[in-house]
Each structure stands twice: as C-alpha cells, then as structure tokens.
Coordinates of C-alpha atoms in Angstrom, one line a residue:
Chain A
M1 CA 102.8 86.8 16.1
A2 CA 102.1 86.9 19.8
K3 CA 98.5 86.8 20.8
G4 CA 96.9 90.2 21.2
E5 CA 99.9 92.1 19.8
E6 CA 98.8 95.4 18.2
V7 CA 99.9 96.0 14.7
R8 CA 99.7 98.9 12.4
N9 CA 96.8 98.1 10.1
K10 CA 96.1 99.9 6.9
Q11 CA 92.5 99.8 5.9
V12 CA 90.2 101.1 3.1
L13 CA 87.0 102.7 4.5
L14 CA 83.9 104.1 3.0
R15 CA 83.4 107.8 3.9
D16 CA 79.6 107.6 3.7
Y17 CA 76.6 105.7 2.1
I18 CA 77.0 105.8 -1.6
A19 CA 74.2 106.4 -4.1
G20 CA 74.9 106.0 -7.8
F21 CA 78.4 105.2 -9.0
P22 CA 81.0 105.1 -6.3
K23 CA 84.1 107.3 -6.8
E24 CA 87.6 106.7 -5.7
T25 CA 87.3 109.7 -3.4
D26 CA 84.4 108.0 -1.6
M27 CA 87.0 105.7 0.0
I28 CA 89.9 106.7 2.3
M29 CA 93.1 104.9 3.2
R30 CA 93.7 104.9 6.9
T31 CA 96.1 103.3 9.3
G32 CA 93.8 102.1 12.1
S33 CA 92.9 99.2 14.3
I34 CA 90.8 96.3 13.6
Q35 CA 88.0 97.8 15.7
L36 CA 87.2 100.0 12.7
K37 CA 85.0 98.6 10.0
P38 CA 86.8 98.2 6.7
I39 CA 85.0 97.1 3.5
T40 CA 84.4 93.4 3.5
G41 CA 85.4 91.3 0.5
L42 CA 86.4 87.8 -0.4
G43 CA 90.1 87.0 -0.1
V44 CA 92.8 84.5 0.6
S45 CA 94.5 84.7 4.0
K46 CA 97.1 83.0 6.0
V47 CA 96.3 82.1 9.5
L48 CA 98.7 83.9 11.9
D49 CA 97.1 82.8 15.1
S50 CA 94.1 80.7 16.0
D51 CA 92.3 79.2 19.0
H52 CA 89.9 77.3 16.7
P53 CA 90.7 73.6 16.5
D54 CA 90.1 73.5 12.7
F55 CA 92.6 76.3 11.9
K56 CA 96.2 76.5 12.9
E57 CA 99.0 78.9 12.3
G58 CA 100.2 78.7 8.7
D59 CA 96.9 77.4 7.3
F60 CA 95.6 79.1 4.2
V61 CA 91.9 80.0 4.0
W62 CA 89.6 81.7 1.6
G63 CA 86.4 83.5 2.4
S64 CA 85.1 86.8 3.8
T65 CA 87.7 89.1 5.1
G66 CA 88.2 92.9 5.5
W67 CA 90.0 95.1 3.0
E68 CA 92.9 95.4 5.4
E69 CA 96.3 93.9 6.1
Y70 CA 95.2 91.8 9.1
S71 CA 91.7 90.6 9.9
L72 CA 90.3 89.2 13.1
I73 CA 87.9 86.4 12.0
T74 CA 85.1 85.8 14.5
T75 CA 83.0 83.7 12.2
P76 CA 85.4 81.0 11.1
E77 CA 82.5 78.9 9.7
S78 CA 82.4 81.4 6.8
L79 CA 86.0 80.3 5.8
F80 CA 87.1 77.5 3.6
K81 CA 90.4 75.9 4.4
I82 CA 92.7 75.6 1.4
H83 CA 94.0 72.0 0.9
H84 CA 95.4 72.3 -2.6
T85 CA 98.4 74.6 -3.0
D86 CA 99.8 73.3 -6.2
V87 CA 97.6 75.9 -8.0
P88 CA 98.1 79.7 -7.5
L89 CA 96.6 80.8 -4.2
S90 CA 94.9 83.7 -6.0
Y91 CA 92.7 81.1 -7.7
Y92 CA 90.8 80.9 -4.5
T93 CA 89.5 84.4 -5.1
G94 CA 88.3 83.3 -8.5
I95 CA 88.1 80.0 -10.3
L96 CA 88.4 78.0 -7.0
G97 CA 86.4 80.5 -5.0
M98 CA 83.1 82.2 -5.1
P99 CA 83.1 83.1 -8.8
G100 CA 84.0 79.5 -9.7
V101 CA 81.2 78.0 -7.6
T102 CA 78.9 80.7 -9.1
A103 CA 79.7 79.6 -12.6
Y104 CA 79.4 76.0 -11.7
V105 CA 76.0 76.0 -10.0
G106 CA 74.6 78.7 -12.3
F107 CA 75.4 76.8 -15.4
Y108 CA 74.9 73.2 -14.3
E109 CA 72.2 73.6 -11.7
V110 CA 70.2 76.6 -12.9
C111 CA 70.6 76.4 -16.7
S112 CA 70.0 72.6 -17.1
P113 CA 72.3 72.6 -20.1
K114 CA 72.2 69.9 -22.9
K115 CA 74.8 69.0 -25.5
G116 CA 74.4 71.1 -28.6
E117 CA 72.5 73.9 -27.1
Y118 CA 73.1 77.6 -28.0
V119 CA 74.5 79.5 -25.1
F120 CA 75.0 83.2 -24.7
I121 CA 77.0 84.8 -21.9
S122 CA 77.2 88.5 -21.1
A123 CA 80.2 90.0 -19.3
A124 CA 81.8 86.9 -20.7
S125 CA 85.4 87.6 -19.9
G126 CA 84.7 88.4 -16.3
A127 CA 85.4 86.3 -13.2
V128 CA 82.3 84.2 -13.7
G129 CA 81.5 84.5 -17.4
Q130 CA 84.9 83.1 -18.7
L131 CA 84.2 79.9 -16.7
V132 CA 80.6 79.5 -17.8
G133 CA 81.8 79.7 -21.4
Q134 CA 84.4 77.0 -20.9
F135 CA 81.9 74.8 -19.0
A136 CA 79.5 75.1 -21.9
K137 CA 82.2 74.2 -24.5
L138 CA 83.1 71.1 -22.4
M139 CA 79.4 70.1 -22.7
G140 CA 79.4 70.5 -26.4
C141 CA 77.4 73.7 -26.7
Y142 CA 77.8 76.5 -29.2
V143 CA 79.0 79.5 -27.1
V144 CA 79.0 83.2 -27.8
G145 CA 80.0 85.9 -25.3
S146 CA 79.7 89.7 -25.2
A147 CA 82.2 92.0 -23.7
G148 CA 83.1 95.7 -23.8
T149 CA 86.5 95.9 -25.5
K150 CA 88.3 94.4 -28.5
E151 CA 91.0 93.0 -26.2
K152 CA 88.3 91.0 -24.3
V153 CA 86.6 89.8 -27.5
D154 CA 89.9 88.5 -28.7
L155 CA 90.5 86.8 -25.4
L156 CA 87.2 85.1 -25.6
K157 CA 87.8 83.8 -29.1
N158 CA 91.5 83.0 -28.9
K159 CA 92.2 82.0 -25.4
L160 CA 89.0 80.9 -23.8
G161 CA 87.6 78.9 -26.7
F162 CA 84.3 80.7 -27.3
D163 CA 82.9 80.0 -30.7
E164 CA 82.2 83.7 -31.2
A165 CA 82.3 87.0 -29.3
F166 CA 81.3 90.6 -29.9
N167 CA 81.8 94.0 -28.4
Y168 CA 78.4 95.2 -27.2
K169 CA 79.6 98.8 -27.2
E170 CA 80.0 98.6 -31.0
E171 CA 76.5 97.3 -31.6
H172 CA 73.8 100.0 -31.7
D173 CA 71.2 97.3 -32.2
L174 CA 71.7 94.4 -29.7
D175 CA 68.8 92.5 -31.2
A176 CA 70.4 92.5 -34.6
A177 CA 73.7 91.5 -33.1
L178 CA 72.2 88.5 -31.4
K179 CA 70.3 87.5 -34.5
R180 CA 73.7 87.5 -36.4
Y181 CA 75.3 85.2 -33.9
F182 CA 72.3 83.1 -33.1
P183 CA 70.2 82.7 -36.3
E184 CA 68.6 79.7 -34.6
G185 CA 68.0 81.5 -31.3
I186 CA 69.4 81.1 -27.8
D187 CA 68.7 78.2 -25.5
I188 CA 70.6 79.4 -22.5
Y189 CA 71.4 83.0 -21.4
F190 CA 73.8 83.4 -18.5
D191 CA 73.0 86.9 -17.5
N192 CA 75.5 89.0 -15.6
I193 CA 74.2 92.4 -16.6
G194 CA 70.4 92.7 -16.9
G195 CA 68.9 95.8 -18.6
K196 CA 68.9 96.3 -22.3
M197 CA 70.8 93.2 -23.1
L198 CA 68.2 91.1 -21.3
D199 CA 65.5 92.8 -23.2
A200 CA 67.2 92.0 -26.5
V201 CA 67.9 88.4 -25.5
L202 CA 64.2 87.8 -24.7
L203 CA 63.5 88.5 -28.4
N204 CA 65.9 85.8 -29.4
M205 CA 65.3 83.0 -26.9
R206 CA 64.1 79.7 -28.2
L207 CA 61.2 77.7 -26.9
H208 CA 61.8 76.3 -23.4
G209 CA 64.9 78.5 -23.0
R210 CA 66.5 79.1 -19.6
I211 CA 68.0 82.4 -18.3
A212 CA 70.2 82.3 -15.2
A213 CA 70.1 85.7 -13.5
C214 CA 73.5 85.9 -11.9
G215 CA 73.9 89.6 -11.6
M216 CA 72.7 92.8 -13.1
I217 CA 75.7 95.0 -13.0
S218 CA 74.3 97.4 -15.6
Q219 CA 71.6 98.3 -13.0
Y220 CA 73.5 98.5 -9.8
N221 CA 74.4 102.2 -9.9
L222 CA 71.2 103.6 -11.4
E223 CA 68.8 105.6 -9.3
K224 CA 65.9 103.9 -11.1
P225 CA 66.5 100.6 -12.8
E226 CA 65.8 100.4 -16.6
G227 CA 62.5 98.8 -17.6
V228 CA 62.5 95.4 -19.3
H229 CA 59.8 95.4 -21.9
N230 CA 59.8 91.9 -23.5
L231 CA 58.8 89.7 -20.6
F232 CA 55.7 88.5 -22.4
Y233 CA 58.1 86.2 -24.3
L234 CA 58.5 84.3 -21.1
V235 CA 55.0 83.1 -21.6
T236 CA 54.9 82.5 -25.3
K237 CA 58.3 80.8 -25.4
R238 CA 57.9 79.0 -22.0
I239 CA 61.1 80.5 -20.6
R240 CA 62.4 80.0 -17.1
L241 CA 64.2 83.1 -15.7
E242 CA 65.8 82.2 -12.4
G243 CA 67.8 84.3 -10.0
F244 CA 70.3 82.5 -7.8
V245 CA 72.9 83.4 -5.2
V246 CA 75.9 81.2 -4.8
F247 CA 75.7 81.1 -1.0
D248 CA 72.8 78.7 -1.3
Y249 CA 75.1 76.2 -3.0
Y250 CA 78.2 76.2 -0.9
H251 CA 77.5 72.7 0.2
L252 CA 78.4 71.7 -3.3
Y253 CA 82.0 73.1 -2.9
P254 CA 83.7 69.7 -2.3
K255 CA 82.0 68.3 -5.4
F256 CA 83.0 71.4 -7.4
L257 CA 86.6 71.1 -6.4
E258 CA 86.7 67.5 -7.4
F259 CA 85.2 68.4 -10.7
I260 CA 87.5 71.4 -11.6
L261 CA 90.9 70.7 -10.1
P262 CA 91.7 68.0 -12.8
Y263 CA 90.7 70.4 -15.6
I264 CA 93.0 73.1 -14.2
R265 CA 95.9 70.7 -13.7
E266 CA 95.5 69.3 -17.2
G267 CA 95.2 72.8 -18.7
K268 CA 91.8 72.1 -20.1
I269 CA 90.3 75.0 -18.2
V270 CA 92.2 78.3 -18.0
Y271 CA 91.6 81.4 -15.9
V272 CA 92.4 84.9 -16.7
E273 CA 93.3 87.2 -13.8
D274 CA 93.9 91.0 -13.7
T275 CA 96.3 91.5 -10.8
V276 CA 97.2 94.8 -9.2
E277 CA 99.7 95.2 -6.3
G278 CA 99.0 96.6 -2.9
L279 CA 95.9 97.4 -0.8
E280 CA 96.3 101.0 -2.1
S281 CA 95.3 99.7 -5.5
G282 CA 92.0 98.4 -4.2
P283 CA 89.7 101.5 -4.7
A284 CA 90.8 102.0 -8.3
A285 CA 90.4 98.3 -9.0
L286 CA 86.9 98.3 -7.6
M287 CA 86.0 101.3 -9.8
G288 CA 87.4 99.5 -12.8
L289 CA 84.8 96.7 -12.4
F290 CA 82.0 99.2 -13.1
T291 CA 83.7 100.6 -16.2
G292 CA 85.0 97.3 -17.4
R293 CA 88.6 98.2 -17.1
N294 CA 89.7 94.9 -15.7
V295 CA 90.4 92.0 -18.0
G296 CA 89.4 88.8 -16.3
K297 CA 89.1 88.3 -12.5
Q298 CA 90.3 91.4 -10.6
V299 CA 92.7 90.4 -8.0
V300 CA 94.4 92.8 -5.5
V301 CA 97.5 91.5 -3.9
V302 CA 97.7 92.7 -0.3
A303 CA 100.7 90.6 0.6
R304 CA 102.7 87.9 -1.1
E305 CA 103.1 84.7 0.7
Chain B
M1 CA 23.0 65.5 -41.7
A2 CA 23.9 64.0 -45.1
K3 CA 27.6 64.2 -45.9
G4 CA 28.5 67.3 -48.0
E5 CA 25.2 69.0 -47.5
E6 CA 25.6 72.7 -47.5
V7 CA 24.1 74.6 -44.6
R8 CA 23.6 78.2 -43.9
N9 CA 26.5 79.1 -41.6
K10 CA 26.7 82.3 -39.6
Q11 CA 30.2 83.3 -38.8
V12 CA 32.1 86.0 -37.0
L13 CA 35.0 87.3 -39.1
L14 CA 37.8 89.8 -38.6
R15 CA 37.8 92.7 -41.0
D16 CA 41.5 93.2 -40.9
Y17 CA 44.6 92.8 -38.8
I18 CA 44.1 94.6 -35.5
A19 CA 46.7 96.7 -33.6
G20 CA 45.8 97.9 -30.1
F21 CA 42.5 97.2 -28.6
P22 CA 40.1 95.4 -30.9
K23 CA 36.7 97.1 -31.3
E24 CA 33.4 95.4 -31.9
T25 CA 33.3 97.1 -35.3
D26 CA 36.5 95.2 -36.3
M27 CA 34.3 92.1 -36.5
I28 CA 31.5 91.4 -38.8
M29 CA 28.6 88.8 -38.8
R30 CA 28.2 87.0 -42.0
T31 CA 26.2 84.1 -43.3
G32 CA 28.8 82.2 -45.3
S33 CA 30.2 78.8 -45.9
I34 CA 32.9 76.9 -43.9
Q35 CA 35.5 77.6 -46.6
L36 CA 35.8 81.1 -45.1
K37 CA 38.1 81.6 -42.1
P38 CA 36.2 82.4 -38.9
I39 CA 38.0 83.3 -35.7
T40 CA 39.1 80.1 -33.9
G41 CA 38.4 79.5 -30.3
L42 CA 37.9 76.7 -27.8
G43 CA 34.5 75.3 -27.6
V44 CA 32.3 72.3 -26.9
S45 CA 30.7 70.7 -30.0
K46 CA 28.5 67.8 -30.9
V47 CA 29.6 65.5 -33.7
L48 CA 27.1 65.6 -36.5
D49 CA 29.0 63.4 -38.9
S50 CA 32.4 61.7 -38.8
D51 CA 34.6 59.3 -40.8
H52 CA 37.1 59.1 -38.0
P53 CA 36.9 55.8 -36.1
D54 CA 37.3 57.6 -32.7
F55 CA 34.4 60.0 -33.2
K56 CA 30.8 59.1 -34.0
E57 CA 27.6 61.0 -34.5
G58 CA 26.3 62.3 -31.2
D59 CA 29.7 62.4 -29.4
F60 CA 30.5 65.5 -27.5
V61 CA 34.0 66.9 -27.9
W62 CA 35.9 70.0 -26.7
G63 CA 38.8 71.7 -28.3
S64 CA 39.6 74.2 -31.1
T65 CA 36.7 75.1 -33.3
G66 CA 35.6 78.1 -35.3
W67 CA 33.3 80.9 -34.2
E68 CA 30.5 79.5 -36.3
E69 CA 27.5 77.3 -36.1
Y70 CA 29.0 74.3 -37.8
S71 CA 32.7 73.5 -38.1
L72 CA 34.5 71.1 -40.3
I73 CA 37.3 69.6 -38.2
T74 CA 40.3 68.4 -40.2
T75 CA 42.6 67.9 -37.2
P76 CA 40.6 65.7 -34.9
E77 CA 43.8 65.0 -32.8
S78 CA 43.3 68.4 -31.4
L79 CA 39.9 67.4 -29.9
F80 CA 39.2 65.8 -26.6
K81 CA 36.2 63.5 -26.4
I82 CA 33.9 64.2 -23.5
H83 CA 33.2 61.1 -21.4
H84 CA 31.6 62.7 -18.4
T85 CA 28.3 64.4 -19.0
D86 CA 26.9 64.5 -15.4
V87 CA 28.5 68.0 -15.2
P88 CA 27.5 71.0 -17.3
L89 CA 28.9 70.7 -20.8
S90 CA 30.0 74.3 -20.6
Y91 CA 32.5 73.2 -18.0
Y92 CA 34.6 71.8 -20.8
T93 CA 35.3 75.4 -22.0
G94 CA 36.4 76.3 -18.4
I95 CA 37.1 74.2 -15.4
L96 CA 37.3 70.9 -17.3
G97 CA 38.9 72.5 -20.4
M98 CA 41.9 74.6 -21.2
P99 CA 41.6 77.0 -18.3
G100 CA 41.2 74.2 -15.9
V101 CA 44.4 72.4 -17.1
T102 CA 46.2 75.8 -17.1
A103 CA 45.3 76.4 -13.5
Y104 CA 46.3 72.8 -12.5
V105 CA 49.7 72.6 -14.2
G106 CA 50.5 76.3 -13.5
F107 CA 49.9 75.8 -9.9
Y108 CA 51.0 72.3 -9.1
E109 CA 53.8 71.9 -11.8
V110 CA 55.2 75.4 -12.2
C111 CA 54.7 77.0 -8.7
S112 CA 55.9 74.0 -6.7
P113 CA 53.5 74.9 -3.8
K114 CA 53.9 73.9 -0.2
K115 CA 51.4 73.9 2.6
G116 CA 51.2 77.2 4.5
E117 CA 52.8 79.3 1.8
Y118 CA 51.6 82.8 0.9
V119 CA 49.9 82.9 -2.6
F120 CA 48.9 85.9 -4.6
I121 CA 46.7 85.7 -7.8
S122 CA 45.9 88.5 -10.2
A123 CA 42.8 88.4 -12.4
A124 CA 41.7 86.1 -9.6
S125 CA 38.1 85.7 -10.5
G126 CA 38.8 84.9 -14.1
A127 CA 38.6 81.5 -15.8
V128 CA 42.0 80.4 -14.5
G129 CA 42.5 82.5 -11.3
Q130 CA 39.4 81.3 -9.5
L131 CA 40.7 77.7 -9.8
V132 CA 44.3 78.5 -8.8
G133 CA 42.9 80.1 -5.6
Q134 CA 40.8 77.1 -4.7
F135 CA 43.7 74.7 -5.4
A136 CA 45.9 76.8 -3.2
K137 CA 43.3 76.7 -0.4
L138 CA 43.0 72.9 -0.7
M139 CA 46.8 72.8 -0.2
G140 CA 46.6 74.8 3.0
C141 CA 48.0 78.1 1.6
Y142 CA 47.1 81.7 2.5
V143 CA 45.5 83.1 -0.6
V144 CA 44.8 86.6 -1.7
G145 CA 43.4 87.7 -5.1
S146 CA 43.1 90.9 -7.0
A147 CA 40.3 91.8 -9.3
G148 CA 38.8 94.9 -10.8
T149 CA 35.3 95.4 -9.3
K150 CA 33.7 95.2 -5.9
E151 CA 31.5 92.4 -7.1
K152 CA 34.5 90.3 -8.1
V153 CA 36.2 91.0 -4.8
D154 CA 33.1 89.8 -2.9
L155 CA 32.9 86.7 -5.0
L156 CA 36.5 85.8 -4.2
K157 CA 36.0 86.2 -0.5
N158 CA 32.5 84.9 -0.1
K159 CA 32.1 82.2 -2.8
L160 CA 35.5 81.1 -3.8
G161 CA 37.1 80.9 -0.4
F162 CA 40.0 83.3 -0.8
D163 CA 41.4 84.6 2.5
E164 CA 41.4 88.1 1.2
A165 CA 40.9 90.0 -2.0
F166 CA 41.2 93.6 -3.2
N167 CA 40.2 95.8 -6.0
Y168 CA 43.4 96.9 -7.7
K169 CA 41.6 99.8 -9.4
E170 CA 41.1 101.4 -6.0
E171 CA 44.8 101.1 -5.0
H172 CA 46.9 103.9 -6.2
D173 CA 50.0 102.2 -4.6
L174 CA 50.1 98.5 -5.5
D175 CA 53.2 98.0 -3.4
A176 CA 51.4 99.3 -0.3
A177 CA 48.4 97.2 -1.0
L178 CA 50.5 94.0 -1.3
K179 CA 52.3 94.9 1.9
R180 CA 48.9 95.2 3.7
Y181 CA 47.8 91.8 2.6
F182 CA 51.2 90.1 2.8
P183 CA 53.2 91.6 5.7
E184 CA 55.4 88.4 5.6
G185 CA 55.7 88.6 1.8
I186 CA 54.6 86.4 -1.1
D187 CA 55.9 82.9 -1.8
I188 CA 53.9 82.3 -5.0
Y189 CA 52.5 84.7 -7.5
F190 CA 50.3 83.4 -10.2
D191 CA 50.6 86.1 -12.8
N192 CA 47.8 86.6 -15.3
I193 CA 48.4 90.2 -16.1
G194 CA 52.1 91.3 -16.1
G195 CA 53.0 95.0 -16.1
K196 CA 52.8 97.2 -13.0
M197 CA 51.4 94.5 -10.8
L198 CA 54.4 92.2 -11.6
D199 CA 56.7 95.1 -10.7
A200 CA 55.0 95.6 -7.4
V201 CA 55.0 91.9 -6.6
L202 CA 58.7 91.7 -7.2
L203 CA 59.2 94.1 -4.3
N204 CA 57.2 91.8 -2.0
M205 CA 58.4 88.4 -2.9
R206 CA 60.0 86.2 -0.3
L207 CA 63.3 84.4 -0.7
H208 CA 63.1 81.5 -3.1
G209 CA 59.7 82.6 -4.3
R210 CA 58.1 81.4 -7.6
I211 CA 56.2 83.3 -10.2
A212 CA 54.2 81.5 -12.8
A213 CA 53.8 83.7 -15.8
C214 CA 50.5 82.5 -17.2
G215 CA 49.4 85.5 -19.2
M216 CA 50.0 89.3 -19.4
I217 CA 46.6 90.6 -20.4
S218 CA 47.6 94.1 -19.3
Q219 CA 50.1 94.2 -22.1
Y220 CA 48.4 92.5 -25.0
N221 CA 46.9 95.6 -26.5
L222 CA 49.7 98.1 -25.9
E223 CA 51.8 99.3 -28.9
K224 CA 54.9 99.0 -26.6
P225 CA 54.8 96.9 -23.5
E226 CA 55.4 98.6 -20.1
G227 CA 58.8 98.2 -18.6
V228 CA 59.3 96.0 -15.5
H229 CA 61.9 97.7 -13.3
N230 CA 62.4 95.4 -10.4
L231 CA 63.9 92.3 -11.9
F232 CA 67.0 92.6 -9.9
Y233 CA 65.0 91.1 -7.0
L234 CA 65.0 87.9 -9.0
V235 CA 68.7 87.6 -8.1
T236 CA 68.8 88.9 -4.5
K237 CA 65.7 86.9 -3.6
R238 CA 66.5 83.8 -5.7
I239 CA 63.2 83.9 -7.5
R240 CA 62.1 81.7 -10.3
L241 CA 59.9 83.4 -12.9
E242 CA 58.6 80.8 -15.4
G243 CA 56.4 81.2 -18.4
F244 CA 54.3 78.2 -19.4
V245 CA 51.8 77.3 -22.1
V246 CA 49.1 74.7 -21.3
F247 CA 49.5 72.9 -24.6
D248 CA 52.8 71.5 -23.4
Y249 CA 50.9 69.7 -20.6
Y250 CA 47.9 68.2 -22.3
H251 CA 49.3 64.8 -21.7
L252 CA 48.3 65.4 -18.0
Y253 CA 44.6 65.8 -19.0
P254 CA 43.5 62.3 -17.8
K255 CA 45.3 62.8 -14.5
F256 CA 43.7 66.2 -14.2
L257 CA 40.2 64.9 -14.8
E258 CA 40.7 62.2 -12.2
F259 CA 41.8 64.9 -9.7
I260 CA 39.1 67.4 -10.3
L261 CA 35.9 65.6 -11.1
P262 CA 35.4 64.3 -7.5
Y263 CA 35.9 67.8 -6.1
I264 CA 33.3 69.2 -8.6
R265 CA 30.8 66.4 -7.8
E266 CA 31.3 66.9 -4.0
G267 CA 30.9 70.6 -4.4
K268 CA 34.4 71.2 -2.9
I269 CA 35.4 73.2 -6.0
V270 CA 33.0 75.6 -7.6
Y271 CA 33.2 77.4 -10.9
V272 CA 31.8 80.8 -11.8
E273 CA 30.7 81.3 -15.4
D274 CA 29.4 84.4 -17.2
T275 CA 27.1 83.1 -19.9
V276 CA 25.8 85.1 -22.9
E277 CA 23.4 83.7 -25.5
G278 CA 24.0 83.4 -29.2
L279 CA 26.9 83.7 -31.5
E280 CA 25.9 87.3 -32.1
S281 CA 27.0 88.0 -28.5
G282 CA 30.5 86.8 -29.2
P283 CA 32.2 90.0 -30.2
A284 CA 30.9 92.0 -27.3
A285 CA 31.8 89.2 -24.9
L286 CA 35.4 89.2 -26.3
M287 CA 35.7 92.9 -25.8
G288 CA 34.4 92.4 -22.2
L289 CA 37.5 90.3 -21.4
F290 CA 39.8 93.3 -22.1
T291 CA 37.8 95.6 -19.9
G292 CA 37.0 93.1 -17.2
R293 CA 33.3 93.2 -17.7
N294 CA 32.9 89.4 -17.4
V295 CA 32.5 87.9 -14.0
G296 CA 34.1 84.4 -14.1
K297 CA 34.7 82.3 -17.2
Q298 CA 33.1 83.9 -20.3
V299 CA 30.9 81.4 -22.1
V300 CA 29.1 82.1 -25.4
V301 CA 26.2 79.7 -26.0
V302 CA 26.0 79.1 -29.8
A303 CA 23.4 76.3 -29.5
R304 CA 21.8 74.4 -26.6
E305 CA 22.1 70.7 -26.7

C-alpha cells in the first residue's frame, strides 16, 4: 500500500459512556477514517507499511490495536513482533499473547505453587483459566475448575485435563460445592470473577493459602460491587490475596515463550478458541463474554492472512 | 511452695459460650482449684516450682497462662524465659511480648516497607499500632494513625511521633478523611480493624500497595461480618493483602529482642500501657478493649513482684 493512501475503514465505535452491562446497541458500525477513535483491543496484525527500523512490511505483530480494519500505530513499543509462525497466528491473541502471560505470571509468580497442592480456578475454561489449570497439572497439583455450562465443564474434564469441574450455576450453595471437591481445603485460588465465589472460597482456604486476583468479571457491570464478608479468614488462615496486572510482567515474555512453545508443539498444552468471522461479529462477541456464551478464548477474525 | 500443695486460687471463668459482644456478667469470679478451666491469656509469671531443667524457681517467663493467681504449666515449650529485667516486667505482655513481635513481623516482614512511603495504621494507639507507627518513623516513612478519642489522637501526635492522627469517630466520610491526610495515597496499611475502614483504604491505596491484615476487631462481635466492596482495587492497583499470625514468626523472637532492646534503653521507642490492678479488674478491662476504653496496651496486674 502506498504511504498515505486513504482506505475505506470500517470501525466499531462506542456511542457513549456505558454504565452497567453494555448492550450491542451501544456500539455502532461505521465506515470512517483512522482519525476517529475506535475501541482498542489486543490483536494480531500484519505490517503494511513502516518507517520504524524494527518493523517492516509483511511482519506480523501482536499488541494493542483498534477495532478496525487498518490501524495506524504510533506507539510501536507496545507491539511484540511475532517470530514463530508455525503455530496459529490467532494464538498471539490468547495462549501466546496477553492471556497466556497472565496465566503464566499469575500462577507461577503470584501463586507460588508447590507440587501436590489443591488448586481452584474460576472461569476455568476462559482465555486465562484453561491455561492456569494445565500449568497446575504440569506441576502435579490437584485442579478443579468452575464454569457456567455443562459443555464447559465437560471440556475442562475431558479435554483440558482438570481433575474435576462443576457448573457454578447449578450450585445454590457454593460453600457446599467447594467442600465436595476440596474436602482438604484449597491451597491456591486463581480468581477471575470475585464476588460470591471469593467469599465461599475464603471459607475453604487452607492455612497459608494464596489467592491471585486476576479479574473480577462478576463485579464489572454492577452499579455497586457486592460485599465480601469472610475476609477475616485472611488473618486466621494467614492467606495472601494479591492483585496483579500482566503489564507489569511483560519483561518475562521471552522467558514465557521459551517455556510454552515446546509444550504447544508437543501437544502437551492445548488451547480452546471460540472464533467468529468478521469485524461485524465483534460487538456480539464482546457481549458474549459477560454472559459466558464463548467457549474458550474469544477470537474475532477481521481478515485472514 | 511444696510440690502438690493446694492453694486458694481465684479465677475468672466464662459462664457459657458467648455470641456477640461479651458482657461483664458473662464472666464470674470464683475461688477454685487449677483443675478448672480459666480463660487463657498471655502474661508474665514467676516460676514457683519446676521439674523442667530449663526453668527454675525464681525465673520469670512470659507466654500463655490462665486468668488466675497460680497456673500449672504443662506445655513449657510455649513459654519464653525472660533474660532482661532492666526493663519493666509488664513490657513482656506488650512491647517485648506478643504485640511487639506482631508489630515487628507485620511491618518489616509482611509490609515490605521502604523509606519515604506513606503508612496508615488503624487502632494506632493500641498495643500493636503504637509500635508499628514508631517503626515506620524510624524507617523514614510518613505515618498517620486513626484512633477513637481525642486523647489517643493527641498521644499519637505528641508522644508517639506520628506525623498526623485523626479520630475516626468524628469522620462521617472515611474516604474523605484519608484523602485529606494522604493526598498522594497510601503505600502501606497496617489493618487492625477491618470493615468500613478497609473499604475506604482500598479507595486510597497507591499502585503496588501492601496491606497487612493483623486483626479485624470491628468484626469480631458481629453476627454477620460487614461486606467489603472495593476489592476490585486489589487488581487494578496490584495490591497485596496478607493476613498473618504472630505464632508463625516466634522463631524471630531473639532477633527481635536484639533489635528493640537498645531502642527502649535509649528512649527512642516508647510504650504506652494502661494498667489496672487486681485480677478482679480483668473482666472490665477486657470489655474496655472492644469499646476502646483503654489507652495503650491493657495490662492487668495480678500480683506485684
């Protein structure tokens, strides 16, 4: 593409600031120019043109881009160049991208896991959770995951190698459910959801347990977050509850790639993606994350290579 | 005293299991024998007789004893022998005992403090809080404490060297109070109370802040603990919230003594005690802890040396 050429550029825009659950109708499709401000997100892109010495036409990169067909990147330091293309490019939005690093640092750095420990993961079939569970199995832990449909529970047990899994929507007493799967208690909780599940987990943690607070999706769209009542167990059980954000750990990305690529190539770690086609599918796909419609990492294909 | 001799033994007993706030009338005074089960507590004692090679008549010890005039100790490994008697013996119930080690490990081990950081302490004039504040000042931190009376606030500012202090009972908006004293936010919160204050602190923590959960006295006597609503800030601000119990750290006691005795002898660390006389004063003194009547470490003198 010649430098400066103007192209028709479909974009997804937010109409307005959103309180509570976003709706599909809060977003509009528009054919505009890149001077507009599309939603930002993490994606895989192909370089069409570049003045930057580190990036040349035809390179593949992953990192922050717009929800649009073409993006002008003015902060190339936020991009990672893709050097390994023997794996699906979409993996760089998931297992080899931000969710992968999140699972890696959240489990190995924040949870301080030891062989034989009891590990519980919520939103366990999601982009991050499915990897945490596989990492924990590799370390010799007992791993249980929760998810919101039978299909996801089956996936966890039959494809992702979890020891057990349960559908939290079918449990009216989360405390009782956890006691059923963890009669000895929980050493590590990888928390993607917060709220009531966190409260129930606190009742079931073991002494010196660790909780990695990775996300609290159950709380994102509430006007007022739910109260967590059982924090006193942090004291009596000497529990560490630690929030983390993956951006603080991106310097570990090369080490992470070295760790995970062999597992992927040998088929010892698998990754489940939920792929929809076309930028037009983006808004509905995003809504699906809040209702749990996606099975595995949600990927939107804007263009095939 | 001849071995096996029976002595009149006044004791404080609990009438029954207590739910909610205990009342003085839940406890009874009784002249009994040591076969009864008095309340246990931490105290300083003088050895009257011993078969154990490490303890001999006339030794002073601190550790777990009964609320009674004479105690038969069957687990001497839970006692610490007192080697330094140039300081008040009562200090071994406070600054040189469990509260002292709690402040020491809670601050230095759990909070990972750095010079210049912003430190907030609740129940700041209490047995533990007053020491945490002085440790933080020694490290070059900015230190603010909260307490429940004007007298305590004055004590914090004028005697204990806190930079600022406030009476939480006079603040209808704890968030606003914290913003007033910490316009830059809080790096370290030493939490002795939990509940609403913890919720307000979460709003004011800085990135990578640390919260040591030492106790949650605001919650101990509630039928259902209050909810904490702002835990999502743990994620966005990458906060570590860690509960700890001093018993896990008693191996550090010799190191702690070596650290603190010189400060006490040089007058660089002071310790405020609230002393009442006689075992009969015990029940009222315990009640006072829940209503904040005590100023400093509550000590009950059962017998003078």
